[in-house]
Coordinates of C-alpha atoms and ligand atoms in Angstrom, one line a residue:
C285 CA 0.0 0.0 0.0
A286 CA 2.8 2.4 1.0
D287 CA 4.6 1.4 -2.1
S288 CA 1.8 2.2 -4.5
A289 CA 1.2 5.6 -2.7
M290 CA 4.8 6.4 -3.3
N291 CA 4.6 5.4 -6.9
F292 CA 1.5 7.5 -7.3
A293 CA 3.2 10.5 -5.8
K294 CA 6.3 10.0 -8.0
K295 CA 4.1 9.8 -11.1
R296 CA 2.2 12.9 -10.1
G297 CA 5.4 14.8 -9.4
R298 CA 6.7 13.8 -12.8
D299 CA 3.5 14.8 -14.6
N300 CA 3.5 18.1 -12.8
Y301 CA 7.0 18.6 -13.8
N302 CA 6.3 17.7 -17.4
F303 CA 3.3 20.1 -17.3
F304 CA 5.4 23.1 -16.2
D305 CA 8.2 22.1 -18.3
S306 CA 6.1 22.1 -21.5
K307 CA 4.4 25.3 -20.5
L308 CA 7.8 26.9 -20.1
Q309 CA 8.9 25.4 -23.3
L310 CA 5.9 27.0 -25.1
E311 CA 6.5 30.3 -23.5
L312 CA 10.2 30.3 -24.6
E313 CA 9.2 29.3 -28.1
R314 CA 6.7 32.1 -28.4
K315 CA 9.2 34.6 -27.1
A316 CA 11.8 33.4 -29.7
I317 CA 9.2 33.8 -32.5
I318 CA 8.2 37.2 -31.3
T319 CA 11.8 38.4 -31.0
T320 CA 12.5 37.3 -34.6
R321 CA 9.3 38.7 -36.1
L322 CA 9.5 41.9 -34.1
R323 CA 13.0 42.6 -35.5
D324 CA 11.5 42.5 -39.0
A325 CA 8.4 44.4 -38.0
I326 CA 10.6 47.3 -36.6
R327 CA 12.9 47.2 -39.6
Y328 CA 10.0 47.3 -42.1
N329 CA 8.1 49.9 -40.2
Q330 CA 5.1 47.6 -39.4
I331 CA 4.5 48.8 -35.9
S332 CA 1.9 51.5 -36.0
I333 CA 1.3 54.2 -33.4
V334 CA -2.2 55.1 -32.2
Y335 CA -3.0 58.0 -30.0
Q336 CA -5.4 58.1 -27.0
K337 CA -6.8 61.5 -26.2
Q338 CA -6.6 62.9 -22.7
V339 CA -9.2 65.3 -21.4
H340 CA -9.7 68.0 -18.8
L341 CA -12.8 67.9 -16.6
D342 CA -15.7 67.8 -19.0
K343 CA -14.0 66.4 -22.1
K344 CA -11.9 69.3 -23.4
V345 CA -8.9 67.5 -25.1
V346 CA -5.5 68.5 -23.7
G347 CA -3.3 66.0 -25.4
V348 CA -2.7 62.4 -26.6
E349 CA -0.7 59.4 -25.4
A350 CA 1.2 57.6 -28.2
L351 CA 0.7 53.8 -28.0
A352 CA 2.4 51.1 -30.1
R353 CA 0.3 48.6 -32.1
W354 CA 1.6 45.5 -33.8
E355 CA -0.5 43.2 -35.9
D356 CA 1.6 40.4 -37.2
Q357 CA 0.5 38.3 -40.2
E358 CA 0.9 35.0 -38.3
L359 CA 0.6 36.0 -34.7
G360 CA -2.3 38.4 -35.1
L361 CA -2.5 41.4 -32.8
V362 CA 0.2 41.2 -30.2
S363 CA -0.3 43.4 -27.1
P364 CA 2.4 45.9 -26.2
N365 CA 2.3 44.4 -22.7
E366 CA 3.8 41.3 -24.4
F367 CA 6.1 42.7 -27.1
I368 CA 7.4 45.8 -25.3
P369 CA 9.2 43.8 -22.6
I370 CA 10.6 41.5 -25.3
A371 CA 11.7 44.6 -27.3
E372 CA 13.4 45.8 -24.1
E373 CA 15.2 42.5 -23.4
S374 CA 16.4 42.1 -26.9
G375 CA 17.5 45.8 -27.3
L376 CA 15.1 46.3 -30.1
I377 CA 13.3 49.0 -28.1
I378 CA 16.2 51.4 -28.7
E379 CA 15.6 51.8 -32.4
F380 CA 11.8 51.7 -32.0
G381 CA 11.9 54.2 -29.1
Y382 CA 13.8 56.7 -31.2
H383 CA 11.3 56.3 -34.0
L384 CA 8.4 56.8 -31.6
I385 CA 9.9 60.0 -30.3
E386 CA 10.6 61.3 -33.8
E387 CA 7.0 60.5 -34.8
A388 CA 5.7 62.4 -31.8
V389 CA 7.8 65.4 -32.6
K390 CA 6.7 65.3 -36.2
L391 CA 3.0 65.2 -35.1
L392 CA 3.6 68.3 -32.9
K393 CA 5.3 70.0 -35.9
T394 CA 2.3 69.3 -38.2
W395 CA -0.1 70.7 -35.6
Q396 CA 2.1 73.8 -35.1
E397 CA 2.3 74.4 -38.9
N398 CA -1.4 73.9 -39.5
H399 CA -2.3 76.1 -36.5
E400 CA -4.5 73.2 -35.2
K401 CA -4.8 71.5 -31.9
S402 CA -2.9 74.3 -30.3
N403 CA -1.3 73.3 -27.0
W404 CA -2.2 69.7 -27.3
R405 CA 0.6 67.7 -25.8
V406 CA 2.0 64.4 -27.0
S407 CA 3.0 61.9 -24.3
V408 CA 5.4 59.2 -25.2
N409 CA 6.2 56.1 -23.1
V410 CA 9.9 55.8 -22.5
S411 CA 11.6 52.4 -21.6
L412 CA 14.3 52.2 -19.0
S413 CA 16.8 50.8 -21.4
Q414 CA 16.2 53.7 -23.7
F415 CA 16.5 56.2 -20.9
V416 CA 19.8 54.9 -19.6
K417 CA 21.5 55.2 -23.0
D418 CA 24.2 57.9 -23.1
D419 CA 22.8 59.6 -26.2
F420 CA 19.2 59.6 -25.1
I421 CA 19.1 63.3 -24.0
K422 CA 21.2 64.4 -27.0
Y423 CA 18.7 62.7 -29.3
I424 CA 15.8 64.4 -27.8
E425 CA 17.5 67.8 -27.7
N426 CA 18.3 67.3 -31.5
M427 CA 14.7 66.4 -32.3
V428 CA 13.3 69.4 -30.5
N429 CA 15.8 71.7 -32.3
I430 CA 15.6 70.2 -35.7
Y431 CA 11.8 70.3 -35.9
G432 CA 11.6 73.5 -33.9
I433 CA 8.7 72.4 -31.7
D434 CA 7.7 73.8 -28.3
P435 CA 9.4 71.3 -25.9
K436 CA 6.8 71.6 -23.2
L437 CA 4.3 69.9 -25.5
L438 CA 6.5 66.8 -25.6
R439 CA 5.8 64.8 -22.5
L440 CA 7.9 61.8 -21.5
E441 CA 6.2 59.1 -19.5
I442 CA 8.6 57.3 -17.2
T443 CA 7.9 54.9 -14.3
E444 CA 9.2 55.1 -10.7
S445 CA 11.6 52.3 -11.4
F446 CA 13.7 54.7 -13.5
L447 CA 14.5 56.8 -10.4
L448 CA 15.6 53.7 -8.5
S449 CA 17.6 52.3 -11.4
N450 CA 20.6 54.6 -11.3
G451 CA 19.7 57.0 -8.5
D452 CA 21.4 60.4 -8.8
N453 CA 22.3 59.9 -12.5
A454 CA 18.6 59.4 -13.3
I455 CA 17.6 62.5 -11.3
K456 CA 20.3 64.5 -13.2
K457 CA 19.0 63.3 -16.5
I458 CA 15.4 64.2 -15.8
D459 CA 16.5 67.5 -14.4
Y460 CA 18.3 68.2 -17.7
L461 CA 15.3 67.3 -19.7
K462 CA 13.3 69.7 -17.6
K463 CA 15.8 72.4 -18.3
L464 CA 15.4 71.7 -22.0
G465 CA 11.7 72.5 -21.4
L466 CA 10.3 69.0 -21.7
S467 CA 7.4 67.8 -19.6
I468 CA 7.7 64.7 -17.4
S469 CA 5.0 62.3 -16.3
I470 CA 5.2 59.5 -13.8
D471 CA 3.3 56.6 -15.3
D472 CA 1.7 53.8 -13.2
F473 CA 2.2 56.0 -10.2
G474 CA 1.9 54.1 -6.9
T475 CA 2.3 50.6 -8.5
G476 CA 6.1 50.5 -8.2
Y477 CA 8.5 50.7 -5.3
S478 CA 7.5 54.2 -4.4
S479 CA 10.3 56.2 -3.1
L480 CA 8.6 59.5 -3.0
G481 CA 11.8 61.4 -2.2
Y482 CA 12.2 62.3 -5.8
L483 CA 9.1 64.5 -5.7
K484 CA 11.0 67.1 -3.7
K485 CA 14.1 66.9 -5.9
L486 CA 12.4 67.1 -9.3
S487 CA 9.7 69.2 -10.8
I488 CA 7.4 66.6 -12.2
D489 CA 4.5 67.7 -14.3
E490 CA 2.1 64.9 -14.0
L491 CA 1.3 61.8 -12.0
K492 CA -0.7 59.1 -13.8
I493 CA -3.0 57.0 -11.6
D494 CA -2.9 53.4 -12.9
K495 CA -6.0 51.6 -14.2
I496 CA -5.7 49.1 -11.4
F497 CA -6.7 51.8 -8.8
I498 CA -9.5 53.0 -11.1
D499 CA -11.2 49.8 -12.1
D500 CA -13.0 49.1 -8.8
I501 CA -13.1 52.5 -7.3
L502 CA -16.9 52.5 -7.2
E503 CA -16.9 49.5 -4.9
D504 CA -13.6 49.3 -3.2
K505 CA -13.0 51.9 -0.4
N506 CA -9.3 51.1 -0.4
D507 CA -8.9 52.1 -4.0
E508 CA -10.7 55.4 -3.2
I509 CA -8.3 56.0 -0.3
L510 CA -5.3 55.4 -2.5
V511 CA -6.6 57.7 -5.3
C512 CA -7.4 60.4 -2.8
A513 CA -3.8 60.1 -1.4
I514 CA -2.4 60.5 -4.9
L515 CA -4.6 63.5 -5.6
E516 CA -3.5 65.0 -2.3
I517 CA 0.2 64.6 -3.3
G518 CA -0.5 66.2 -6.6
N519 CA -2.3 69.0 -5.0
K520 CA 0.4 69.7 -2.4
F521 CA 3.2 69.5 -4.9
D522 CA 1.3 71.3 -7.6
I523 CA 1.5 68.4 -10.0
D524 CA -1.3 67.5 -12.4
V525 CA -2.9 64.1 -11.7
I526 CA -4.5 62.1 -14.5
A527 CA -6.7 59.0 -14.1
E528 CA -6.1 56.4 -16.7
G529 CA -8.4 53.6 -17.9
V530 CA -11.7 55.4 -17.2
E531 CA -14.4 53.2 -18.8
N532 CA -17.7 54.7 -17.7
S533 CA -19.5 57.9 -16.6
Q534 CA -20.0 56.7 -13.0
T535 CA -16.2 56.3 -12.6
H536 CA -15.7 59.7 -14.3
E537 CA -18.2 61.4 -11.9
K538 CA -16.7 59.7 -8.9
L539 CA -13.2 60.8 -9.8
K540 CA -14.4 64.3 -10.4
S541 CA -16.1 64.4 -7.0
L542 CA -12.7 63.4 -5.4
G543 CA -11.0 66.3 -7.2
C544 CA -9.4 64.6 -10.2
K545 CA -9.2 67.0 -13.2
Y546 CA -7.6 65.0 -16.0
F547 CA -8.8 61.8 -17.5
Q548 CA -7.9 59.2 -20.1
G549 CA -9.9 56.1 -21.0
D550 CA -12.1 54.3 -23.4
Y551 CA -15.1 56.1 -22.0
F552 CA -13.8 59.3 -23.6
F553 CA -11.8 58.1 -26.5
V554 CA -10.3 54.8 -27.6
P555 CA -6.9 55.0 -29.1
Q556 CA -7.1 56.4 -32.7
T557 CA -4.8 56.5 -35.7
R558 CA -3.2 59.7 -36.8
S559 CA -5.7 60.3 -39.5
E560 CA -8.7 59.5 -37.2
L561 CA -7.3 62.2 -34.8
Ligands
C2E729 P1 0.5 52.5 -20.2 O1 1.5 53.5 -20.7 O2 0.0 52.6 -18.8 O3 -0.7 52.8 -21.2 C1 -2.1 52.8 -20.9 C2 -2.7 51.5 -21.4 O4 -4.1 51.4 -20.9 C3 -2.8 51.3 -22.9 O5 -2.7 49.9 -23.2 C4 -4.2 51.8 -23.2 O6 -4.7 51.4 -24.4 C5 -4.9 51.2 -22.0 N1 -6.2 51.9 -21.7 C6 -6.4 53.2 -21.6 N2 -7.7 53.4 -21.3 C7 -8.3 52.2 -21.2 C8 -9.6 51.8 -20.8 O7 -10.6 52.6 -20.6 N3 -9.9 50.5 -20.8 C9 -8.9 49.6 -21.0 N4 -9.2 48.3 -20.9 N5 -7.6 49.9 -21.3 C10 -7.3 51.2 -21.4 P2 -1.7 49.4 -24.3 O8 -1.7 50.3 -25.5 O9 -2.1 48.0 -24.5 O10 -0.3 49.5 -23.7 C11 0.1 48.8 -22.5 C12 1.4 49.3 -22.0 O11 2.5 49.0 -23.0 C13 1.5 50.8 -21.8 O12 0.9 51.1 -20.5 C14 3.0 51.0 -21.8 O13 3.6 50.7 -20.6 C15 3.4 50.0 -22.9 N6 3.6 50.7 -24.2 C16 2.6 50.9 -25.2 N7 3.2 51.5 -26.2 C17 4.5 51.7 -25.9 C18 5.6 52.3 -26.6 O14 5.4 52.8 -27.7 N8 6.8 52.4 -25.9 C19 6.9 51.9 -24.7 N9 8.1 52.0 -24.1 N10 5.9 51.3 -24.0 C20 4.7 51.2 -24.6
MG730 MG1 1.8 55.4 -20.5
MG731 MG1 -0.1 54.0 -17.2
MG732 MG1 -0.3 50.8 -17.2

């Protein structure tokens, strides 16, 4: 009896092991395929950029966030949540990141020339591996100068992890970007390892409240407390706060009643192509 129990356990252990082993195998294979196909997609300019509008209080548009979209012939639509980390690991993000910034600057230039969408900002997500590159700042400075755009309309979205990554060096870089006149937003605020000390060293322009705090705000008192705390920080430090992922009018009303003034989400606008904008 004891023997057969032991055999059973052994067999189960092996099956579990095989299960995890093959799951891992599949994940590694998908990652390898994505890396290969992503390299071509970037080279042949097959990653498109969509723009999600951001609004002030009652729907006055104040800017857009640029978001990458990739539809592969074989893989179909691949989420940026999946391909951006792979692009980071493989170094492909560097080239794509520069392209993204240039596209944002070009968009600002077009608006400026056509006297349209005046003072709309363009926000761009920056990856840590892009940010730590020595020539990152120089590239941005060049883009701003070559295209002659108003630097305050270009907003870089960074996450808190940047500030922990290389401490004072990161602070200095952000400080320099601020001196160039750029605008800085802290994305996914409150979801990382918050070390709020940077708020007193840097003049940040915007805090973005992550969708995870917004989704259940109507039912979950704890989310409401956290959102209020973020709004209070923004208020005291004179930093704009934007709620991301607002999907319905009740959430919009609730956030307004708590004092939130800026919003982004499918309730207002789903991400649009440049021509749809
Ligand atoms: P993020 O910067 O926090 O972007 C916001 C995400 O929330 C976007 O997802 C946007 O489409 C989604 N979103 C906004 N409002 C709603 C809503 O009401 N409902 C729902 N369900 N979703 C909403 P997306 O485009 O899938 O991007 C995911 C993440 O991938 C981004 O999070 C960002 O971290 C990264 N990412 C996207 N594009 C780029 C890029 O060009 N460069 C870099 N470095 N990262 C990018
Ligand atoms: Mg973002
Ligand atoms: Mg975000
Ligand atoms: Mg997010």
